[in-house]
mmCIF file with all atom_site columns, C-alpha atoms in Angstrom:
data_model
loop_
_atom_site.group_PDB
_atom_site.id
_atom_site.type_symbol
_atom_site.label_atom_id
_atom_site.label_alt_id
_atom_site.label_comp_id
_atom_site.label_asym_id
_atom_site.label_entity_id
_atom_site.label_seq_id
_atom_site.pdbx_PDB_ins_code
_atom_site.Cartn_x
_atom_site.Cartn_y
_atom_site.Cartn_z
_atom_site.occupancy
_atom_site.B_iso_or_equiv
_atom_site.pdbx_formal_charge
_atom_site.auth_seq_id
_atom_site.auth_comp_id
_atom_site.auth_asym_id
_atom_site.auth_atom_id
_atom_site.pdbx_PDB_model_num
ATOM 1   C CA . UNK A 1 1   ? -3.679  -11.277 26.180  1.00 60.00 ? 1   UNK A CA 1
ATOM 2   C CA . UNK A 1 2   ? -6.938  -12.357 24.661  1.00 68.00 ? 2   UNK A CA 1
ATOM 3   C CA . UNK A 1 3   ? -6.460  -15.219 22.219  1.00 84.00 ? 3   UNK A CA 1
ATOM 4   C CA . UNK A 1 4   ? -8.355  -15.360 18.943  1.00 93.00 ? 4   UNK A CA 1
ATOM 5   C CA . UNK A 1 5   ? -8.442  -17.963 16.194  1.00 95.00 ? 5   UNK A CA 1
ATOM 6   C CA . UNK A 1 6   ? -8.820  -16.876 12.583  1.00 97.00 ? 6   UNK A CA 1
ATOM 7   C CA . UNK A 1 7   ? -10.065 -19.010 9.738   1.00 97.00 ? 7   UNK A CA 1
ATOM 8   C CA . UNK A 1 8   ? -9.324  -19.773 7.040   1.00 97.00 ? 8   UNK A CA 1
ATOM 9   C CA . UNK A 1 9   ? -5.559  -19.401 7.057   1.00 97.00 ? 9   UNK A CA 1
ATOM 10  C CA . UNK A 1 10  ? -5.480  -18.941 3.260   1.00 97.00 ? 10  UNK A CA 1
ATOM 11  C CA . UNK A 1 11  ? -8.095  -18.211 0.624   1.00 97.00 ? 11  UNK A CA 1
ATOM 12  C CA . UNK A 1 12  ? -7.730  -18.161 -3.136  1.00 97.00 ? 12  UNK A CA 1
ATOM 13  C CA . UNK A 1 13  ? -10.602 -16.521 -4.990  1.00 98.00 ? 13  UNK A CA 1
ATOM 14  C CA . UNK A 1 14  ? -11.320 -15.524 -8.553  1.00 98.00 ? 14  UNK A CA 1
ATOM 15  C CA . UNK A 1 15  ? -11.638 -11.790 -9.029  1.00 98.00 ? 15  UNK A CA 1
ATOM 16  C CA . UNK A 1 16  ? -15.271 -10.854 -8.528  1.00 98.00 ? 16  UNK A CA 1
ATOM 17  C CA . UNK A 1 17  ? -15.963 -13.603 -6.001  1.00 98.00 ? 17  UNK A CA 1
ATOM 18  C CA . UNK A 1 18  ? -16.803 -12.847 -2.391  1.00 98.00 ? 18  UNK A CA 1
ATOM 19  C CA . UNK A 1 19  ? -14.493 -13.524 0.560   1.00 98.00 ? 19  UNK A CA 1
ATOM 20  C CA . UNK A 1 20  ? -15.057 -13.930 4.285   1.00 98.00 ? 20  UNK A CA 1
ATOM 21  C CA . UNK A 1 21  ? -12.656 -14.338 7.181   1.00 98.00 ? 21  UNK A CA 1
ATOM 22  C CA . UNK A 1 22  ? -13.772 -15.306 10.671  1.00 98.00 ? 22  UNK A CA 1
ATOM 23  C CA . UNK A 1 23  ? -12.304 -14.506 14.050  1.00 98.00 ? 23  UNK A CA 1
ATOM 24  C CA . UNK A 1 24  ? -13.315 -16.527 17.123  1.00 97.00 ? 24  UNK A CA 1
ATOM 25  C CA . UNK A 1 25  ? -12.583 -16.107 20.810  1.00 95.00 ? 25  UNK A CA 1
ATOM 26  C CA . UNK A 1 26  ? -13.378 -18.340 23.781  1.00 92.00 ? 26  UNK A CA 1
ATOM 27  C CA . UNK A 1 27  ? -13.866 -15.261 25.952  1.00 93.00 ? 27  UNK A CA 1
ATOM 28  C CA . UNK A 1 28  ? -15.981 -12.137 25.602  1.00 94.00 ? 28  UNK A CA 1
ATOM 29  C CA . UNK A 1 29  ? -14.134 -9.304  23.919  1.00 95.00 ? 29  UNK A CA 1
ATOM 30  C CA . UNK A 1 30  ? -14.528 -5.649  24.848  1.00 93.00 ? 30  UNK A CA 1
ATOM 31  C CA . UNK A 1 31  ? -13.772 -4.644  21.277  1.00 95.00 ? 31  UNK A CA 1
ATOM 32  C CA . UNK A 1 32  ? -11.981 -5.872  18.195  1.00 96.00 ? 32  UNK A CA 1
ATOM 33  C CA . UNK A 1 33  ? -9.935  -4.173  15.516  1.00 97.00 ? 33  UNK A CA 1
ATOM 34  C CA . UNK A 1 34  ? -9.201  -5.302  11.968  1.00 98.00 ? 34  UNK A CA 1
ATOM 35  C CA . UNK A 1 35  ? -5.988  -4.643  10.062  1.00 98.00 ? 35  UNK A CA 1
ATOM 36  C CA . UNK A 1 36  ? -4.840  -5.299  6.500   1.00 98.00 ? 36  UNK A CA 1
ATOM 37  C CA . UNK A 1 37  ? -1.250  -6.041  5.568   1.00 98.00 ? 37  UNK A CA 1
ATOM 38  C CA . UNK A 1 38  ? -0.323  -5.910  1.910   1.00 97.00 ? 38  UNK A CA 1
ATOM 39  C CA . UNK A 1 39  ? 2.509   -8.186  0.742   1.00 95.00 ? 39  UNK A CA 1
ATOM 40  C CA . UNK A 1 40  ? 5.778   -6.579  1.823   1.00 94.00 ? 40  UNK A CA 1
ATOM 41  C CA . UNK A 1 41  ? 3.952   -3.900  3.789   1.00 96.00 ? 41  UNK A CA 1
ATOM 42  C CA . UNK A 1 42  ? 2.985   -3.187  7.347   1.00 97.00 ? 42  UNK A CA 1
ATOM 43  C CA . UNK A 1 43  ? -0.430  -3.624  9.011   1.00 97.00 ? 43  UNK A CA 1
ATOM 44  C CA . UNK A 1 44  ? -2.890  -0.811  8.410   1.00 97.00 ? 44  UNK A CA 1
ATOM 45  C CA . UNK A 1 45  ? -5.910  -0.188  10.621  1.00 96.00 ? 45  UNK A CA 1
ATOM 46  C CA . UNK A 1 46  ? -9.279  -0.785  8.976   1.00 97.00 ? 46  UNK A CA 1
ATOM 47  C CA . UNK A 1 47  ? -11.931 -0.540  11.677  1.00 97.00 ? 47  UNK A CA 1
ATOM 48  C CA . UNK A 1 48  ? -12.887 -1.075  15.314  1.00 96.00 ? 48  UNK A CA 1
ATOM 49  C CA . UNK A 1 49  ? -16.050 -2.827  16.505  1.00 97.00 ? 49  UNK A CA 1
ATOM 50  C CA . UNK A 1 50  ? -17.309 -2.276  20.028  1.00 96.00 ? 50  UNK A CA 1
ATOM 51  C CA . UNK A 1 51  ? -21.022 -3.009  20.330  1.00 96.00 ? 51  UNK A CA 1
ATOM 52  C CA . UNK A 1 52  ? -22.711 -6.390  20.446  1.00 97.00 ? 52  UNK A CA 1
ATOM 53  C CA . UNK A 1 53  ? -24.101 -7.256  17.005  1.00 97.00 ? 53  UNK A CA 1
ATOM 54  C CA . UNK A 1 54  ? -22.453 -4.220  15.424  1.00 97.00 ? 54  UNK A CA 1
ATOM 55  C CA . UNK A 1 55  ? -22.196 -4.092  11.641  1.00 98.00 ? 55  UNK A CA 1
ATOM 56  C CA . UNK A 1 56  ? -20.016 -1.551  9.850   1.00 98.00 ? 56  UNK A CA 1
ATOM 57  C CA . UNK A 1 57  ? -19.437 -1.099  6.139   1.00 98.00 ? 57  UNK A CA 1
ATOM 58  C CA . UNK A 1 58  ? -16.582 0.404   4.192   1.00 97.00 ? 58  UNK A CA 1
ATOM 59  C CA . UNK A 1 59  ? -17.443 0.271   0.492   1.00 97.00 ? 59  UNK A CA 1
ATOM 60  C CA . UNK A 1 60  ? -17.208 -3.451  -0.388  1.00 98.00 ? 60  UNK A CA 1
ATOM 61  C CA . UNK A 1 61  ? -16.066 -4.464  3.111   1.00 98.00 ? 61  UNK A CA 1
ATOM 62  C CA . UNK A 1 62  ? -18.581 -5.462  5.796   1.00 98.00 ? 62  UNK A CA 1
ATOM 63  C CA . UNK A 1 63  ? -17.460 -6.013  9.371   1.00 98.00 ? 63  UNK A CA 1
ATOM 64  C CA . UNK A 1 64  ? -19.582 -7.751  12.007  1.00 98.00 ? 64  UNK A CA 1
ATOM 65  C CA . UNK A 1 65  ? -19.237 -8.248  15.747  1.00 98.00 ? 65  UNK A CA 1
ATOM 66  C CA . UNK A 1 66  ? -21.177 -11.183 17.175  1.00 97.00 ? 66  UNK A CA 1
ATOM 67  C CA . UNK A 1 67  ? -24.050 -10.794 19.599  1.00 96.00 ? 67  UNK A CA 1
ATOM 68  C CA . UNK A 1 68  ? -22.024 -12.471 22.336  1.00 96.00 ? 68  UNK A CA 1
ATOM 69  C CA . UNK A 1 69  ? -18.931 -10.422 21.411  1.00 96.00 ? 69  UNK A CA 1
ATOM 70  C CA . UNK A 1 70  ? -16.943 -13.609 21.004  1.00 96.00 ? 70  UNK A CA 1
ATOM 71  C CA . UNK A 1 71  ? -16.617 -13.591 17.250  1.00 97.00 ? 71  UNK A CA 1
ATOM 72  C CA . UNK A 1 72  ? -16.214 -11.237 14.369  1.00 98.00 ? 72  UNK A CA 1
ATOM 73  C CA . UNK A 1 73  ? -16.110 -11.446 10.598  1.00 98.00 ? 73  UNK A CA 1
ATOM 74  C CA . UNK A 1 74  ? -14.927 -9.465  7.618   1.00 98.00 ? 74  UNK A CA 1
ATOM 75  C CA . UNK A 1 75  ? -16.721 -9.962  4.312   1.00 98.00 ? 75  UNK A CA 1
ATOM 76  C CA . UNK A 1 76  ? -15.502 -8.553  1.016   1.00 98.00 ? 76  UNK A CA 1
ATOM 77  C CA . UNK A 1 77  ? -18.000 -8.394  -1.842  1.00 98.00 ? 77  UNK A CA 1
ATOM 78  C CA . UNK A 1 78  ? -16.755 -8.829  -5.398  1.00 98.00 ? 78  UNK A CA 1
ATOM 79  C CA . UNK A 1 79  ? -13.066 -9.015  -4.644  1.00 98.00 ? 79  UNK A CA 1
ATOM 80  C CA . UNK A 1 80  ? -10.547 -7.056  -6.662  1.00 98.00 ? 80  UNK A CA 1
ATOM 81  C CA . UNK A 1 81  ? -6.828  -7.591  -7.104  1.00 97.00 ? 81  UNK A CA 1
ATOM 82  C CA . UNK A 1 82  ? -6.255  -4.614  -4.805  1.00 97.00 ? 82  UNK A CA 1
ATOM 83  C CA . UNK A 1 83  ? -7.787  -6.650  -1.965  1.00 98.00 ? 83  UNK A CA 1
ATOM 84  C CA . UNK A 1 84  ? -4.786  -8.987  -1.937  1.00 98.00 ? 84  UNK A CA 1
ATOM 85  C CA . UNK A 1 85  ? -3.100  -9.172  1.462   1.00 98.00 ? 85  UNK A CA 1
ATOM 86  C CA . UNK A 1 86  ? -3.410  -10.633 4.927   1.00 98.00 ? 86  UNK A CA 1
ATOM 87  C CA . UNK A 1 87  ? -6.324  -9.607  7.120   1.00 98.00 ? 87  UNK A CA 1
ATOM 88  C CA . UNK A 1 88  ? -5.832  -9.705  10.870  1.00 98.00 ? 88  UNK A CA 1
ATOM 89  C CA . UNK A 1 89  ? -8.327  -9.375  13.664  1.00 97.00 ? 89  UNK A CA 1
ATOM 90  C CA . UNK A 1 90  ? -6.969  -8.037  16.941  1.00 96.00 ? 90  UNK A CA 1
ATOM 91  C CA . UNK A 1 91  ? -8.795  -7.592  20.226  1.00 95.00 ? 91  UNK A CA 1
ATOM 92  C CA . UNK A 1 92  ? -7.755  -4.360  21.897  1.00 89.00 ? 92  UNK A CA 1
ATOM 93  C CA . UNK A 1 93  ? -7.422  -4.475  25.675  1.00 85.00 ? 93  UNK A CA 1
ATOM 94  C CA . UNK A 1 94  ? -5.891  -1.484  27.409  1.00 79.00 ? 94  UNK A CA 1
ATOM 95  C CA . UNK A 1 95  ? -4.343  -0.308  24.121  1.00 79.00 ? 95  UNK A CA 1
ATOM 96  C CA . UNK A 1 96  ? -2.640  -3.693  23.764  1.00 88.00 ? 96  UNK A CA 1
ATOM 97  C CA . UNK A 1 97  ? -3.419  -5.694  20.657  1.00 92.00 ? 97  UNK A CA 1
ATOM 98  C CA . UNK A 1 98  ? -3.333  -9.471  20.354  1.00 93.00 ? 98  UNK A CA 1
ATOM 99  C CA . UNK A 1 99  ? -3.253  -10.374 16.691  1.00 96.00 ? 99  UNK A CA 1
ATOM 100 C CA . UNK A 1 100 ? -5.041  -13.374 15.310  1.00 96.00 ? 100 UNK A CA 1
ATOM 101 C CA . UNK A 1 101 ? -3.179  -15.655 12.943  1.00 96.00 ? 101 UNK A CA 1
ATOM 102 C CA . UNK A 1 102 ? -4.466  -13.783 9.917   1.00 97.00 ? 102 UNK A CA 1
ATOM 103 C CA . UNK A 1 103 ? -6.144  -14.845 6.690   1.00 98.00 ? 103 UNK A CA 1
ATOM 104 C CA . UNK A 1 104 ? -4.097  -14.475 3.561   1.00 98.00 ? 104 UNK A CA 1
ATOM 105 C CA . UNK A 1 105 ? -6.258  -13.536 0.585   1.00 98.00 ? 105 UNK A CA 1
ATOM 106 C CA . UNK A 1 106 ? -5.049  -14.204 -2.939  1.00 98.00 ? 106 UNK A CA 1
ATOM 107 C CA . UNK A 1 107 ? -7.109  -12.974 -5.898  1.00 98.00 ? 107 UNK A CA 1
ATOM 108 C CA . UNK A 1 108 ? -6.746  -14.389 -9.397  1.00 96.00 ? 108 UNK A CA 1
ATOM 109 C CA . UNK A 1 109 ? -7.438  -11.785 -12.087 1.00 93.00 ? 109 UNK A CA 1
ATOM 110 C CA . UNK B 2 1   ? -2.404  9.807   12.064  1.00 80.00 ? 1   UNK B CA 1
ATOM 111 C CA . UNK B 2 2   ? 1.160   9.314   13.250  1.00 88.00 ? 2   UNK B CA 1
ATOM 112 C CA . UNK B 2 3   ? 3.929   8.807   10.706  1.00 93.00 ? 3   UNK B CA 1
ATOM 113 C CA . UNK B 2 4   ? 6.619   6.376   11.765  1.00 97.00 ? 4   UNK B CA 1
ATOM 114 C CA . UNK B 2 5   ? 10.044  5.698   10.322  1.00 97.00 ? 5   UNK B CA 1
ATOM 115 C CA . UNK B 2 6   ? 12.410  2.864   11.147  1.00 98.00 ? 6   UNK B CA 1
ATOM 116 C CA . UNK B 2 7   ? 16.109  2.397   10.569  1.00 98.00 ? 7   UNK B CA 1
ATOM 117 C CA . UNK B 2 8   ? 17.598  0.271   9.172   1.00 98.00 ? 8   UNK B CA 1
ATOM 118 C CA . UNK B 2 9   ? 15.017  -1.054  6.737   1.00 98.00 ? 9   UNK B CA 1
ATOM 119 C CA . UNK B 2 10  ? 16.953  -4.292  6.451   1.00 98.00 ? 10  UNK B CA 1
ATOM 120 C CA . UNK B 2 11  ? 20.202  -5.831  7.575   1.00 98.00 ? 11  UNK B CA 1
ATOM 121 C CA . UNK B 2 12  ? 22.149  -9.039  7.315   1.00 98.00 ? 12  UNK B CA 1
ATOM 122 C CA . UNK B 2 13  ? 24.092  -9.841  10.469  1.00 97.00 ? 13  UNK B CA 1
ATOM 123 C CA . UNK B 2 14  ? 26.439  -12.478 11.730  1.00 98.00 ? 14  UNK B CA 1
ATOM 124 C CA . UNK B 2 15  ? 25.571  -14.847 14.526  1.00 98.00 ? 15  UNK B CA 1
ATOM 125 C CA . UNK B 2 16  ? 26.577  -13.544 17.958  1.00 98.00 ? 16  UNK B CA 1
ATOM 126 C CA . UNK B 2 17  ? 26.430  -9.858  17.064  1.00 98.00 ? 17  UNK B CA 1
ATOM 127 C CA . UNK B 2 18  ? 23.813  -7.283  18.067  1.00 98.00 ? 18  UNK B CA 1
ATOM 128 C CA . UNK B 2 19  ? 21.673  -4.897  16.040  1.00 98.00 ? 19  UNK B CA 1
ATOM 129 C CA . UNK B 2 20  ? 19.903  -1.769  17.226  1.00 98.00 ? 20  UNK B CA 1
ATOM 130 C CA . UNK B 2 21  ? 16.728  -0.719  15.423  1.00 98.00 ? 21  UNK B CA 1
ATOM 131 C CA . UNK B 2 22  ? 15.509  2.854   15.654  1.00 98.00 ? 22  UNK B CA 1
ATOM 132 C CA . UNK B 2 23  ? 11.912  4.033   15.574  1.00 98.00 ? 23  UNK B CA 1
ATOM 133 C CA . UNK B 2 24  ? 11.047  7.705   15.087  1.00 98.00 ? 24  UNK B CA 1
ATOM 134 C CA . UNK B 2 25  ? 7.538   9.180   15.283  1.00 97.00 ? 25  UNK B CA 1
ATOM 135 C CA . UNK B 2 26  ? 6.517   12.558  13.884  1.00 96.00 ? 26  UNK B CA 1
ATOM 136 C CA . UNK B 2 27  ? 4.498   13.461  16.978  1.00 94.00 ? 27  UNK B CA 1
ATOM 137 C CA . UNK B 2 28  ? 4.584   12.826  20.703  1.00 94.00 ? 28  UNK B CA 1
ATOM 138 C CA . UNK B 2 29  ? 2.884   9.590   21.661  1.00 92.00 ? 29  UNK B CA 1
ATOM 139 C CA . UNK B 2 30  ? 2.467   7.889   24.995  1.00 89.00 ? 30  UNK B CA 1
ATOM 140 C CA . UNK B 2 31  ? 2.503   4.262   23.966  1.00 89.00 ? 31  UNK B CA 1
ATOM 141 C CA . UNK B 2 32  ? 5.020   2.638   21.653  1.00 95.00 ? 32  UNK B CA 1
ATOM 142 C CA . UNK B 2 33  ? 5.270   -1.053  20.942  1.00 97.00 ? 33  UNK B CA 1
ATOM 143 C CA . UNK B 2 34  ? 7.734   -3.466  19.397  1.00 98.00 ? 34  UNK B CA 1
ATOM 144 C CA . UNK B 2 35  ? 6.561   -6.530  17.472  1.00 98.00 ? 35  UNK B CA 1
ATOM 145 C CA . UNK B 2 36  ? 8.209   -9.439  15.742  1.00 98.00 ? 36  UNK B CA 1
ATOM 146 C CA . UNK B 2 37  ? 6.735   -10.982 12.601  1.00 98.00 ? 37  UNK B CA 1
ATOM 147 C CA . UNK B 2 38  ? 8.332   -14.129 11.234  1.00 94.00 ? 38  UNK B CA 1
ATOM 148 C CA . UNK B 2 39  ? 7.837   -14.835 7.526   1.00 89.00 ? 39  UNK B CA 1
ATOM 149 C CA . UNK B 2 40  ? 4.239   -15.718 6.740   1.00 90.00 ? 40  UNK B CA 1
ATOM 150 C CA . UNK B 2 41  ? 3.232   -15.459 10.388  1.00 94.00 ? 41  UNK B CA 1
ATOM 151 C CA . UNK B 2 42  ? 1.232   -13.124 12.566  1.00 97.00 ? 42  UNK B CA 1
ATOM 152 C CA . UNK B 2 43  ? 2.599   -10.350 14.733  1.00 97.00 ? 43  UNK B CA 1
ATOM 153 C CA . UNK B 2 44  ? 3.875   -11.117 18.217  1.00 96.00 ? 44  UNK B CA 1
ATOM 154 C CA . UNK B 2 45  ? 4.237   -8.335  20.745  1.00 96.00 ? 45  UNK B CA 1
ATOM 155 C CA . UNK B 2 46  ? 7.731   -8.174  22.214  1.00 97.00 ? 46  UNK B CA 1
ATOM 156 C CA . UNK B 2 47  ? 7.318   -5.280  24.627  1.00 97.00 ? 47  UNK B CA 1
ATOM 157 C CA . UNK B 2 48  ? 5.756   -1.926  25.361  1.00 95.00 ? 48  UNK B CA 1
ATOM 158 C CA . UNK B 2 49  ? 8.314   0.876   25.407  1.00 94.00 ? 49  UNK B CA 1
ATOM 159 C CA . UNK B 2 50  ? 7.626   3.203   28.316  1.00 87.00 ? 50  UNK B CA 1
ATOM 160 C CA . UNK B 2 51  ? 9.019   6.714   28.401  1.00 87.00 ? 51  UNK B CA 1
ATOM 161 C CA . UNK B 2 52  ? 11.122  7.278   31.503  1.00 83.00 ? 52  UNK B CA 1
ATOM 162 C CA . UNK B 2 53  ? 10.921  3.721   32.801  1.00 85.00 ? 53  UNK B CA 1
ATOM 163 C CA . UNK B 2 54  ? 11.800  0.163   31.861  1.00 89.00 ? 54  UNK B CA 1
ATOM 164 C CA . UNK B 2 55  ? 9.960   -1.515  29.023  1.00 93.00 ? 55  UNK B CA 1
ATOM 165 C CA . UNK B 2 56  ? 7.223   -4.021  29.805  1.00 94.00 ? 56  UNK B CA 1
ATOM 166 C CA . UNK B 2 57  ? 8.049   -7.371  28.205  1.00 96.00 ? 57  UNK B CA 1
ATOM 167 C CA . UNK B 2 58  ? 5.642   -10.052 27.083  1.00 95.00 ? 58  UNK B CA 1
ATOM 168 C CA . UNK B 2 59  ? 5.996   -13.674 28.044  1.00 94.00 ? 59  UNK B CA 1
ATOM 169 C CA . UNK B 2 60  ? 8.916   -15.270 26.255  1.00 95.00 ? 60  UNK B CA 1
ATOM 170 C CA . UNK B 2 61  ? 10.859  -12.054 25.764  1.00 97.00 ? 61  UNK B CA 1
ATOM 171 C CA . UNK B 2 62  ? 13.528  -10.787 28.172  1.00 96.00 ? 62  UNK B CA 1
ATOM 172 C CA . UNK B 2 63  ? 15.382  -7.545  28.610  1.00 97.00 ? 63  UNK B CA 1
ATOM 173 C CA . UNK B 2 64  ? 18.814  -9.119  28.223  1.00 97.00 ? 64  UNK B CA 1
ATOM 174 C CA . UNK B 2 65  ? 17.941  -10.347 24.751  1.00 98.00 ? 65  UNK B CA 1
ATOM 175 C CA . UNK B 2 66  ? 15.823  -7.377  23.618  1.00 98.00 ? 66  UNK B CA 1
ATOM 176 C CA . UNK B 2 67  ? 16.893  -4.240  25.502  1.00 97.00 ? 67  UNK B CA 1
ATOM 177 C CA . UNK B 2 68  ? 14.679  -1.261  24.700  1.00 97.00 ? 68  UNK B CA 1
ATOM 178 C CA . UNK B 2 69  ? 15.232  2.440   25.185  1.00 95.00 ? 69  UNK B CA 1
ATOM 179 C CA . UNK B 2 70  ? 12.609  5.195   25.155  1.00 96.00 ? 70  UNK B CA 1
ATOM 180 C CA . UNK B 2 71  ? 14.390  8.471   25.874  1.00 94.00 ? 71  UNK B CA 1
ATOM 181 C CA . UNK B 2 72  ? 11.467  10.692  24.847  1.00 94.00 ? 72  UNK B CA 1
ATOM 182 C CA . UNK B 2 73  ? 7.925   10.625  23.464  1.00 94.00 ? 73  UNK B CA 1
ATOM 183 C CA . UNK B 2 74  ? 8.970   10.440  19.808  1.00 96.00 ? 74  UNK B CA 1
ATOM 184 C CA . UNK B 2 75  ? 11.793  7.895   19.738  1.00 96.00 ? 75  UNK B CA 1
ATOM 185 C CA . UNK B 2 76  ? 12.607  4.339   20.770  1.00 97.00 ? 76  UNK B CA 1
ATOM 186 C CA . UNK B 2 77  ? 15.220  1.715   20.033  1.00 97.00 ? 77  UNK B CA 1
ATOM 187 C CA . UNK B 2 78  ? 15.113  -2.072  20.150  1.00 98.00 ? 78  UNK B CA 1
ATOM 188 C CA . UNK B 2 79  ? 18.343  -4.038  20.296  1.00 98.00 ? 79  UNK B CA 1
ATOM 189 C CA . UNK B 2 80  ? 18.461  -7.673  19.265  1.00 98.00 ? 80  UNK B CA 1
ATOM 190 C CA . UNK B 2 81  ? 21.399  -9.059  21.230  1.00 98.00 ? 81  UNK B CA 1
ATOM 191 C CA . UNK B 2 82  ? 23.651  -12.056 20.661  1.00 98.00 ? 82  UNK B CA 1
ATOM 192 C CA . UNK B 2 83  ? 21.742  -12.916 17.518  1.00 98.00 ? 83  UNK B CA 1
ATOM 193 C CA . UNK B 2 84  ? 21.120  -16.395 16.187  1.00 97.00 ? 84  UNK B CA 1
ATOM 194 C CA . UNK B 2 85  ? 19.458  -17.471 12.914  1.00 97.00 ? 85  UNK B CA 1
ATOM 195 C CA . UNK B 2 86  ? 16.193  -17.924 14.870  1.00 96.00 ? 86  UNK B CA 1
ATOM 196 C CA . UNK B 2 87  ? 16.105  -14.140 15.317  1.00 97.00 ? 87  UNK B CA 1
ATOM 197 C CA . UNK B 2 88  ? 15.691  -13.671 11.565  1.00 97.00 ? 88  UNK B CA 1
ATOM 198 C CA . UNK B 2 89  ? 12.402  -11.859 11.305  1.00 98.00 ? 89  UNK B CA 1
ATOM 199 C CA . UNK B 2 90  ? 10.725  -8.544  10.595  1.00 98.00 ? 90  UNK B CA 1
ATOM 200 C CA . UNK B 2 91  ? 10.717  -6.192  13.566  1.00 98.00 ? 91  UNK B CA 1
ATOM 201 C CA . UNK B 2 92  ? 8.023   -3.506  13.643  1.00 98.00 ? 92  UNK B CA 1
ATOM 202 C CA . UNK B 2 93  ? 7.424   -0.615  15.944  1.00 98.00 ? 93  UNK B CA 1
ATOM 203 C CA . UNK B 2 94  ? 3.999   0.882   16.391  1.00 97.00 ? 94  UNK B CA 1
ATOM 204 C CA . UNK B 2 95  ? 2.281   3.637   18.304  1.00 95.00 ? 95  UNK B CA 1
ATOM 205 C CA . UNK B 2 96  ? -1.172  3.794   19.784  1.00 90.00 ? 96  UNK B CA 1
ATOM 206 C CA . UNK B 2 97  ? -2.928  6.911   18.616  1.00 82.00 ? 97  UNK B CA 1
ATOM 207 C CA . UNK B 2 98  ? -6.109  8.106   16.969  1.00 77.00 ? 98  UNK B CA 1
ATOM 208 C CA . UNK B 2 99  ? -9.772  8.063   17.836  1.00 81.00 ? 99  UNK B CA 1
ATOM 209 C CA . UNK B 2 100 ? -9.944  4.331   18.468  1.00 82.00 ? 100 UNK B CA 1
ATOM 210 C CA . UNK B 2 101 ? -6.481  3.972   19.990  1.00 84.00 ? 101 UNK B CA 1
ATOM 211 C CA . UNK B 2 102 ? -5.660  2.111   16.817  1.00 91.00 ? 102 UNK B CA 1
ATOM 212 C CA . UNK B 2 103 ? -2.040  1.331   16.162  1.00 94.00 ? 103 UNK B CA 1
ATOM 213 C CA . UNK B 2 104 ? 0.074   2.843   13.419  1.00 95.00 ? 104 UNK B CA 1
ATOM 214 C CA . UNK B 2 105 ? 3.020   0.786   12.300  1.00 97.00 ? 105 UNK B CA 1
ATOM 215 C CA . UNK B 2 106 ? 6.422   1.633   11.000  1.00 97.00 ? 106 UNK B CA 1
ATOM 216 C CA . UNK B 2 107 ? 7.609   0.056   7.742   1.00 97.00 ? 107 UNK B CA 1
ATOM 217 C CA . UNK B 2 108 ? 9.539   -2.642  9.605   1.00 97.00 ? 108 UNK B CA 1
ATOM 218 C CA . UNK B 2 109 ? 13.137  -3.827  9.755   1.00 98.00 ? 109 UNK B CA 1
ATOM 219 C CA . UNK B 2 110 ? 13.899  -7.072  7.949   1.00 97.00 ? 110 UNK B CA 1
ATOM 220 C CA . UNK B 2 111 ? 16.666  -8.868  9.816   1.00 98.00 ? 111 UNK B CA 1
ATOM 221 C CA . UNK B 2 112 ? 18.547  -11.865 8.490   1.00 98.00 ? 112 UNK B CA 1
ATOM 222 C CA . UNK B 2 113 ? 21.031  -13.611 10.770  1.00 98.00 ? 113 UNK B CA 1
ATOM 223 C CA . UNK B 2 114 ? 23.584  -15.918 9.171   1.00 97.00 ? 114 UNK B CA 1
#
């Protein structure tokens, strides 16, 4: 499968601060999906990016796909305690996902 | 979106025994997957469960250790055979469905092997 590296591995932020996680691939990706896993829960689909340079927003979350389709990012504006969890990027090839290592977000109230 | 249930939700097993995990979906789906997630780690795909044929295993996973059944389009089982403490993990099933072929996950089975 397509390998992706995610950074950072962990991030502690104060509530209200912004947060960004990055996903990098050495090869061109056809698309990429993002998932969120709350502590003790299972991964939940957030979004899929397909087009070069694509930007999608979901309320305080902004997702970007790089121009070369080799990297992607998720940015959360003004984090809240409900944002706590692990965020995974996952290239989707033939309905098969390869999960990145994930970024665990912790938010101090 | 598909709703998935798994049984058991957790179990504690003795070394050398086997455990079968069940995954039930509320609708017919073509593709079902089994993942392993060790504590604090990412998800690793074990195999794709194919209806009517043998499962397709990923590198590092073999049928003798992780036999899978898929008798119909709504149900699958994963057996963890001859368990050792290294098999302690969360096992998740998922299905590929929806507009983006996104995956929907079951709640997971937390396995502890003593």
